[in-house]
Amino acid sequence: MSSPPDPTVDYDDVDDIIATAERLREKARNELTLEEMREVGAEVGIPADFIDRAHQKLQEERRAETIAAIRQKNRRQRMLTIIGGILVLILVAGAVSYSSTASRLNDLYAEVEQHQAEVANQKARQASVEAHYRDLPDSLDKQAELIGAENRVRVATQRFNEAAARYNRAVRLPPASMLTGGSLPIMVPLDHDTAPPN
């Protein structure tokens, strides 16, 4: 039966193999076998049984240290995983809150603009009614039309002011307060001015 051929060594690995072999030889020079350790113990008056027990205890302590280090590393990794998960949850919740708040503010501001347009429309109708009845003599119909036009402007203005107040309350609270300054105003003045709010 022939023995298997020796494995070959790549020339690029020669230096690494020599360096590793030298480290192993140096380590072996600095190590004693357990039997040699018993002989050293006997020279200083320590029985072999105590040397064996001390060796076993030292191995157990080193094993325990290794296990403790592994557990500590695992705890750190679990903690980092938990912290990472919490940060992801915070980011997702923040993004959802930001999106929801932005949508709500846009809806509130659209309502403000709708009521503002209604105020402008009612003022234009009031001006038209006033122009129509300006040269006509006073009558119950004239008074009713003028009062009706004025009331429509007042109701539209009140609705505008209520919508503006809702927007202004919402825009002051975080995270809404961080969304203003771009396309949305910081505040809508509570009045019946038909110019777009700044």
mmCIF file of C-alpha atoms in Angstrom:
data_model
loop_
_atom_site.group_PDB
_atom_site.id
_atom_site.type_symbol
_atom_site.label_atom_id
_atom_site.label_comp_id
_atom_site.label_asym_id
_atom_site.label_seq_id
_atom_site.Cartn_x
_atom_site.Cartn_y
_atom_site.Cartn_z
ATOM 1 C CA MET A 1 0.000 0.000 0.000
ATOM 2 C CA SER A 2 1.534 3.274 -1.066
ATOM 3 C CA SER A 3 1.350 6.359 1.125
ATOM 4 C CA PRO A 4 -0.410 9.446 -0.213
ATOM 5 C CA PRO A 5 1.895 11.981 -1.822
ATOM 6 C CA ASP A 6 3.066 14.930 0.269
ATOM 7 C CA PRO A 7 0.936 18.037 -0.232
ATOM 8 C CA THR A 8 2.589 20.757 -2.243
ATOM 9 C CA VAL A 9 3.300 24.253 -0.942
ATOM 10 C CA ASP A 10 2.823 27.348 -3.027
ATOM 11 C CA TYR A 11 5.909 29.604 -3.191
ATOM 12 C CA ASP A 12 3.781 32.542 -1.995
ATOM 13 C CA ASP A 13 3.024 30.646 1.253
ATOM 14 C CA VAL A 14 6.627 29.736 2.137
ATOM 15 C CA ASP A 15 7.345 32.899 4.177
ATOM 16 C CA ASP A 16 4.049 32.591 6.073
ATOM 17 C CA ILE A 17 4.656 28.929 6.887
ATOM 18 C CA ILE A 18 8.202 29.604 8.130
ATOM 19 C CA ALA A 19 7.005 32.548 10.292
ATOM 20 C CA THR A 20 4.178 30.461 11.779
ATOM 21 C CA ALA A 21 6.508 27.522 12.454
ATOM 22 C CA GLU A 22 8.969 29.846 14.228
ATOM 23 C CA ARG A 23 6.183 31.247 16.435
ATOM 24 C CA LEU A 24 5.052 27.705 17.343
ATOM 25 C CA ARG A 25 8.641 26.651 18.161
ATOM 26 C CA GLU A 26 9.107 29.745 20.360
ATOM 27 C CA LYS A 27 5.850 29.014 22.155
ATOM 28 C CA ALA A 28 6.870 25.360 22.699
ATOM 29 C CA ARG A 29 10.154 26.560 24.212
ATOM 30 C CA ASN A 30 8.209 28.640 26.741
ATOM 31 C CA GLU A 31 5.821 25.817 27.703
ATOM 32 C CA LEU A 32 6.207 22.905 30.072
ATOM 33 C CA THR A 33 4.380 19.613 29.939
ATOM 34 C CA LEU A 34 2.277 18.723 32.965
ATOM 35 C CA GLU A 35 4.845 16.067 33.889
ATOM 36 C CA GLU A 36 7.643 18.683 33.748
ATOM 37 C CA MET A 37 5.511 20.944 35.946
ATOM 38 C CA ARG A 38 5.109 18.122 38.490
ATOM 39 C CA GLU A 39 8.919 17.750 38.576
ATOM 40 C CA VAL A 40 9.310 21.502 39.205
ATOM 41 C CA GLY A 41 6.717 21.262 41.982
ATOM 42 C CA ALA A 42 8.553 18.325 43.557
ATOM 43 C CA GLU A 43 11.780 20.389 43.569
ATOM 44 C CA VAL A 44 10.072 23.074 45.676
ATOM 45 C CA GLY A 45 8.178 20.599 47.845
ATOM 46 C CA ILE A 46 4.706 20.722 46.220
ATOM 47 C CA PRO A 47 3.043 17.313 45.776
ATOM 48 C CA ALA A 48 2.021 16.301 42.235
ATOM 49 C CA ASP A 49 -1.648 16.134 43.304
ATOM 50 C CA PHE A 50 -1.638 19.873 44.093
ATOM 51 C CA ILE A 51 0.012 20.675 40.765
ATOM 52 C CA ASP A 52 -2.705 18.685 38.937
ATOM 53 C CA ARG A 53 -5.475 20.411 40.900
ATOM 54 C CA ALA A 54 -3.928 23.852 40.328
ATOM 55 C CA HIS A 55 -3.647 23.124 36.598
ATOM 56 C CA GLN A 56 -7.261 21.983 36.441
ATOM 57 C CA LYS A 57 -8.442 25.062 38.406
ATOM 58 C CA LEU A 58 -6.497 27.403 36.134
ATOM 59 C CA GLN A 59 -8.033 25.784 33.034
ATOM 60 C CA GLU A 60 -11.522 26.117 34.550
ATOM 61 C CA GLU A 61 -10.917 29.803 35.372
ATOM 62 C CA ARG A 62 -9.696 30.498 31.852
ATOM 63 C CA ARG A 63 -12.683 28.639 30.397
ATOM 64 C CA ALA A 64 -15.014 30.691 32.635
ATOM 65 C CA GLU A 65 -13.284 33.926 31.530
ATOM 66 C CA THR A 66 -13.713 32.928 27.885
ATOM 67 C CA ILE A 67 -17.398 32.111 28.428
ATOM 68 C CA ALA A 68 -17.925 35.408 30.306
ATOM 69 C CA ALA A 69 -16.247 37.339 27.491
ATOM 70 C CA ILE A 70 -18.458 35.610 24.903
ATOM 71 C CA ARG A 71 -21.571 36.347 26.981
ATOM 72 C CA GLN A 72 -20.517 39.983 27.381
ATOM 73 C CA LYS A 73 -19.997 40.266 23.634
ATOM 74 C CA ASN A 74 -23.403 38.667 22.985
ATOM 75 C CA ARG A 75 -25.038 41.067 25.476
ATOM 76 C CA ARG A 76 -23.433 44.029 23.716
ATOM 77 C CA GLN A 77 -24.607 42.749 20.344
ATOM 78 C CA ARG A 78 -28.159 42.216 21.669
ATOM 79 C CA MET A 79 -28.136 45.698 23.213
ATOM 80 C CA LEU A 80 -26.944 47.243 19.951
ATOM 81 C CA THR A 81 -29.646 45.304 18.083
ATOM 82 C CA ILE A 82 -32.308 46.535 20.517
ATOM 83 C CA ILE A 83 -31.068 50.119 20.320
ATOM 84 C CA GLY A 84 -30.962 49.884 16.528
ATOM 85 C CA GLY A 85 -34.516 48.534 16.490
ATOM 86 C CA ILE A 86 -35.702 51.345 18.755
ATOM 87 C CA LEU A 87 -34.018 53.937 16.543
ATOM 88 C CA VAL A 88 -35.658 52.443 13.454
ATOM 89 C CA LEU A 89 -39.047 52.528 15.205
ATOM 90 C CA ILE A 90 -38.489 56.159 16.214
ATOM 91 C CA LEU A 91 -37.513 57.083 12.664
ATOM 92 C CA VAL A 92 -40.520 55.275 11.193
ATOM 93 C CA ALA A 93 -42.882 56.830 13.755
ATOM 94 C CA GLY A 94 -41.348 60.241 13.069
ATOM 95 C CA ALA A 95 -41.746 59.823 9.329
ATOM 96 C CA VAL A 96 -45.357 58.683 9.720
ATOM 97 C CA SER A 97 -46.090 61.545 12.115
ATOM 98 C CA TYR A 98 -44.397 64.038 9.805
ATOM 99 C CA SER A 99 -46.331 62.765 6.794
ATOM 100 C CA SER A 100 -49.618 62.711 8.687
ATOM 101 C CA THR A 101 -49.031 66.202 10.088
ATOM 102 C CA ALA A 102 -48.040 67.572 6.692
ATOM 103 C CA SER A 103 -51.199 66.105 5.172
ATOM 104 C CA ARG A 104 -53.359 67.531 7.980
ATOM 105 C CA LEU A 105 -51.776 70.991 7.664
ATOM 106 C CA ASN A 106 -52.266 70.951 3.905
ATOM 107 C CA ASP A 107 -55.929 70.023 4.403
ATOM 108 C CA LEU A 108 -56.423 72.783 6.992
ATOM 109 C CA TYR A 109 -54.728 75.348 4.775
ATOM 110 C CA ALA A 110 -56.815 74.266 1.774
ATOM 111 C CA GLU A 111 -59.902 74.869 3.926
ATOM 112 C CA VAL A 112 -58.569 78.357 4.816
ATOM 113 C CA GLU A 113 -58.048 79.140 1.130
ATOM 114 C CA GLN A 114 -61.522 77.838 0.250
ATOM 115 C CA HIS A 115 -63.158 80.089 2.870
ATOM 116 C CA GLN A 116 -60.979 83.000 1.816
ATOM 117 C CA ALA A 117 -62.204 82.576 -1.763
ATOM 118 C CA GLU A 118 -65.783 82.441 -0.443
ATOM 119 C CA VAL A 119 -65.243 85.747 1.406
ATOM 120 C CA ALA A 120 -63.932 87.329 -1.800
ATOM 121 C CA ASN A 121 -66.889 85.890 -3.755
ATOM 122 C CA GLN A 122 -69.446 87.204 -1.241
ATOM 123 C CA LYS A 123 -67.785 90.635 -1.181
ATOM 124 C CA ALA A 124 -67.936 90.763 -4.974
ATOM 125 C CA ARG A 125 -71.635 89.798 -4.858
ATOM 126 C CA GLN A 126 -72.244 92.447 -2.178
ATOM 127 C CA ALA A 127 -70.584 95.102 -4.349
ATOM 128 C CA SER A 128 -72.736 93.982 -7.282
ATOM 129 C CA VAL A 129 -75.940 94.197 -5.197
ATOM 130 C CA GLU A 130 -74.949 97.615 -3.860
ATOM 131 C CA ALA A 131 -74.198 98.857 -7.391
ATOM 132 C CA HIS A 132 -77.534 97.483 -8.644
ATOM 133 C CA TYR A 133 -79.601 99.154 -5.902
ATOM 134 C CA ARG A 134 -77.532 102.368 -5.571
ATOM 135 C CA ASP A 135 -79.752 104.525 -7.779
ATOM 136 C CA LEU A 136 -83.034 102.827 -6.872
ATOM 137 C CA PRO A 137 -85.330 104.299 -4.233
ATOM 138 C CA ASP A 138 -85.475 102.692 -0.787
ATOM 139 C CA SER A 139 -87.761 99.711 -0.570
ATOM 140 C CA LEU A 140 -88.207 96.560 1.454
ATOM 141 C CA ASP A 141 -86.667 94.519 -1.386
ATOM 142 C CA LYS A 142 -83.641 96.845 -1.545
ATOM 143 C CA GLN A 143 -83.122 96.657 2.229
ATOM 144 C CA ALA A 144 -83.561 92.875 2.233
ATOM 145 C CA GLU A 145 -81.040 92.412 -0.608
ATOM 146 C CA LEU A 146 -78.457 94.746 0.994
ATOM 147 C CA ILE A 147 -78.842 93.116 4.438
ATOM 148 C CA GLY A 148 -78.709 89.641 2.874
ATOM 149 C CA ALA A 149 -75.493 90.496 0.992
ATOM 150 C CA GLU A 150 -73.942 91.919 4.177
ATOM 151 C CA ASN A 151 -74.941 88.832 6.178
ATOM 152 C CA ARG A 152 -73.462 86.505 3.551
ATOM 153 C CA VAL A 153 -70.150 88.415 3.777
ATOM 154 C CA ARG A 154 -70.276 88.244 7.607
ATOM 155 C CA VAL A 155 -70.994 84.467 7.597
ATOM 156 C CA ALA A 156 -68.232 83.800 5.027
ATOM 157 C CA THR A 157 -65.803 85.933 7.064
ATOM 158 C CA GLN A 158 -66.727 84.071 10.267
ATOM 159 C CA ARG A 159 -66.126 80.708 8.563
ATOM 160 C CA PHE A 160 -62.788 81.986 7.223
ATOM 161 C CA ASN A 161 -61.745 83.150 10.700
ATOM 162 C CA GLU A 162 -62.729 79.786 12.242
ATOM 163 C CA ALA A 163 -60.719 77.879 9.598
ATOM 164 C CA ALA A 164 -57.751 80.236 10.077
ATOM 165 C CA ALA A 165 -57.919 79.755 13.863
ATOM 166 C CA ARG A 166 -57.913 75.932 13.448
ATOM 167 C CA TYR A 167 -54.897 76.188 11.130
ATOM 168 C CA ASN A 168 -53.070 78.564 13.508
ATOM 169 C CA ARG A 169 -53.616 76.234 16.488
ATOM 170 C CA ALA A 170 -52.419 73.192 14.523
ATOM 171 C CA VAL A 171 -49.362 74.925 13.078
ATOM 172 C CA ARG A 172 -47.998 75.890 16.528
ATOM 173 C CA LEU A 173 -47.650 72.298 17.770
ATOM 174 C CA PRO A 174 -44.640 70.081 16.943
ATOM 175 C CA PRO A 175 -43.982 68.545 14.481
ATOM 176 C CA ALA A 176 -46.255 70.949 12.567
ATOM 177 C CA SER A 177 -44.173 73.916 13.721
ATOM 178 C CA MET A 178 -41.214 72.431 11.809
ATOM 179 C CA LEU A 179 -43.174 72.191 8.542
ATOM 180 C CA THR A 180 -43.904 75.898 8.135
ATOM 181 C CA GLY A 181 -41.691 78.296 6.283
ATOM 182 C CA GLY A 182 -41.819 76.331 3.040
ATOM 183 C CA SER A 183 -45.071 76.253 1.129
ATOM 184 C CA LEU A 184 -47.231 76.808 4.225
ATOM 185 C CA PRO A 185 -47.500 80.085 6.156
ATOM 186 C CA ILE A 186 -46.449 80.328 9.796
ATOM 187 C CA MET A 187 -49.774 81.977 10.638
ATOM 188 C CA VAL A 188 -52.964 83.115 8.903
ATOM 189 C CA PRO A 189 -54.252 86.531 10.093
ATOM 190 C CA LEU A 190 -57.744 86.317 11.596
ATOM 191 C CA ASP A 191 -59.597 88.840 9.475
ATOM 192 C CA HIS A 192 -61.681 88.999 6.324
ATOM 193 C CA ASP A 193 -58.994 90.418 4.046
ATOM 194 C CA THR A 194 -59.248 88.704 0.676
ATOM 195 C CA ALA A 195 -55.536 88.922 -0.092
ATOM 196 C CA PRO A 196 -53.772 85.538 0.191
ATOM 197 C CA PRO A 197 -52.388 85.059 3.743
ATOM 198 C CA ASN A 198 -48.587 85.235 4.097
#
